[in-house]
Short mmCIF file of C-alpha atoms in Angstrom, two decimals:
data_model
loop_
_atom_site.label_atom_id
_atom_site.label_comp_id
_atom_site.label_asym_id
_atom_site.label_seq_id
_atom_site.Cartn_x
_atom_site.Cartn_y
_atom_site.Cartn_z
CA UNK A 1 75.46 82.18 85.79
CA UNK A 2 77.24 83.71 83.22
CA UNK A 3 76.02 82.21 79.73
CA UNK A 4 77.61 83.46 76.05
CA UNK A 5 75.25 82.66 73.65
CA UNK A 6 75.88 79.08 71.72
CA UNK A 7 77.57 77.68 75.10
CA UNK A 8 76.54 76.31 78.07
CA UNK A 9 76.28 78.22 81.77
CA UNK A 10 79.06 78.30 83.44
CA UNK A 11 79.35 78.83 87.07
CA UNK A 12 81.89 80.74 88.85
CA UNK A 13 84.55 79.02 90.17
CA UNK A 14 84.67 77.90 85.79
CA UNK A 15 85.07 82.08 85.01
CA UNK A 16 87.36 82.48 88.17
CA UNK A 17 91.09 83.08 86.67
CA UNK A 18 90.19 83.37 83.09
CA UNK A 19 91.89 86.55 81.42
CA UNK A 20 89.11 88.84 81.08
CA UNK A 21 87.91 89.41 77.13
CA UNK A 22 89.69 91.66 74.28
CA UNK A 23 86.86 94.27 73.57
CA UNK A 24 87.61 97.39 71.13
CA UNK A 25 84.87 100.17 71.10
CA UNK A 26 85.03 103.86 71.05
CA UNK A 27 84.62 105.41 74.20
CA UNK A 28 81.81 108.62 74.74
CA UNK A 29 84.84 111.04 74.05
CA UNK A 30 85.27 109.96 70.98
CA UNK A 31 88.69 107.71 71.46
CA UNK A 32 89.59 103.86 70.02
CA UNK A 33 89.51 101.78 73.60
CA UNK A 34 90.49 98.13 73.72
CA UNK A 35 90.34 96.56 77.06
CA UNK A 36 91.81 94.71 79.10
CA UNK A 37 95.23 96.55 77.72
CA UNK A 38 93.87 99.91 78.74
CA UNK A 39 93.46 98.39 82.00
CA UNK A 40 97.52 98.20 82.55
CA UNK A 41 99.45 100.31 85.28
CA UNK A 42 95.53 101.75 86.52
CA UNK A 43 93.41 102.00 89.23
CA UNK A 44 90.16 100.48 87.70
CA UNK A 45 86.45 99.71 87.66
CA UNK A 46 85.17 97.99 84.93
CA UNK A 47 81.51 97.91 84.90
CA UNK A 48 79.55 95.86 82.61
CA UNK A 49 76.04 96.47 81.93
CA UNK A 50 73.69 93.63 80.17
CA UNK A 51 70.20 95.63 81.28
CA UNK A 52 69.21 99.46 81.55
CA UNK A 53 68.30 98.98 85.18
CA UNK A 54 71.43 98.09 86.95
CA UNK A 55 72.53 102.22 86.48
CA UNK A 56 71.70 102.57 90.19
CA UNK A 57 73.69 99.54 91.16
CA UNK A 58 76.41 101.01 89.04
CA UNK A 59 76.95 104.18 90.42
CA UNK A 60 76.42 102.52 94.07
CA UNK A 61 80.06 101.22 92.84
CA UNK A 62 81.24 104.05 91.14
CA UNK A 63 80.21 106.65 93.44
CA UNK A 64 82.03 105.28 96.08
CA UNK A 65 85.58 104.19 93.87
CA UNK A 66 85.31 107.91 93.10
CA UNK A 67 85.60 109.23 95.96
CA UNK A 68 88.24 107.07 97.47
CA UNK A 69 90.50 106.77 93.99
CA UNK A 70 89.22 110.08 91.97
CA UNK A 71 92.07 112.52 92.62
CA UNK A 72 94.90 109.64 91.69
CA UNK A 73 95.30 110.25 87.73
CA UNK A 74 95.48 106.59 86.80
CA UNK A 75 91.79 106.39 88.49
CA UNK A 76 89.78 105.40 85.47
CA UNK A 77 86.41 103.64 85.60
CA UNK A 78 84.98 102.00 82.39
CA UNK A 79 80.38 101.52 81.75
CA UNK A 80 80.57 98.57 79.46
CA UNK A 81 76.95 98.49 77.86
CA UNK A 82 76.14 95.34 76.62
CA UNK A 83 72.58 96.39 75.87
CA UNK A 84 71.88 96.63 71.42
CA UNK A 85 69.34 98.73 70.85
CA UNK A 86 67.93 99.80 67.46
CA UNK A 87 71.34 98.07 65.77
CA UNK A 88 73.44 101.12 66.97
CA UNK A 89 77.41 100.43 68.24
CA UNK A 90 78.31 99.83 71.76
CA UNK A 91 80.13 103.26 73.56
CA UNK A 92 82.17 102.43 76.38
CA UNK A 93 81.95 105.27 78.69
CA UNK A 94 85.18 106.16 80.63
CA UNK A 95 85.47 108.03 83.79
CA UNK A 96 88.76 109.13 84.99
CA UNK A 97 90.47 110.91 87.94
#
């Protein structure tokens, strides 16, 4: 279940088919990125982490995708941390082929 602030929980069936929400942030290399616009025409894996302990799970997706598509210049992985600590802004991690 996914629950947005001030919303009631939504099931998978209510989420499927919804547009990816617009997210604008600065990547770790300083490039301003807006999702989903930056995804157009690319082979993309977007990983959204809500807790730090999922990093190994993200790696379990990123590494096979990298082996399969890593040499393709259209391949990109975005890791979107939704973990806020010490009022620090969110930064996207972008890994490109």
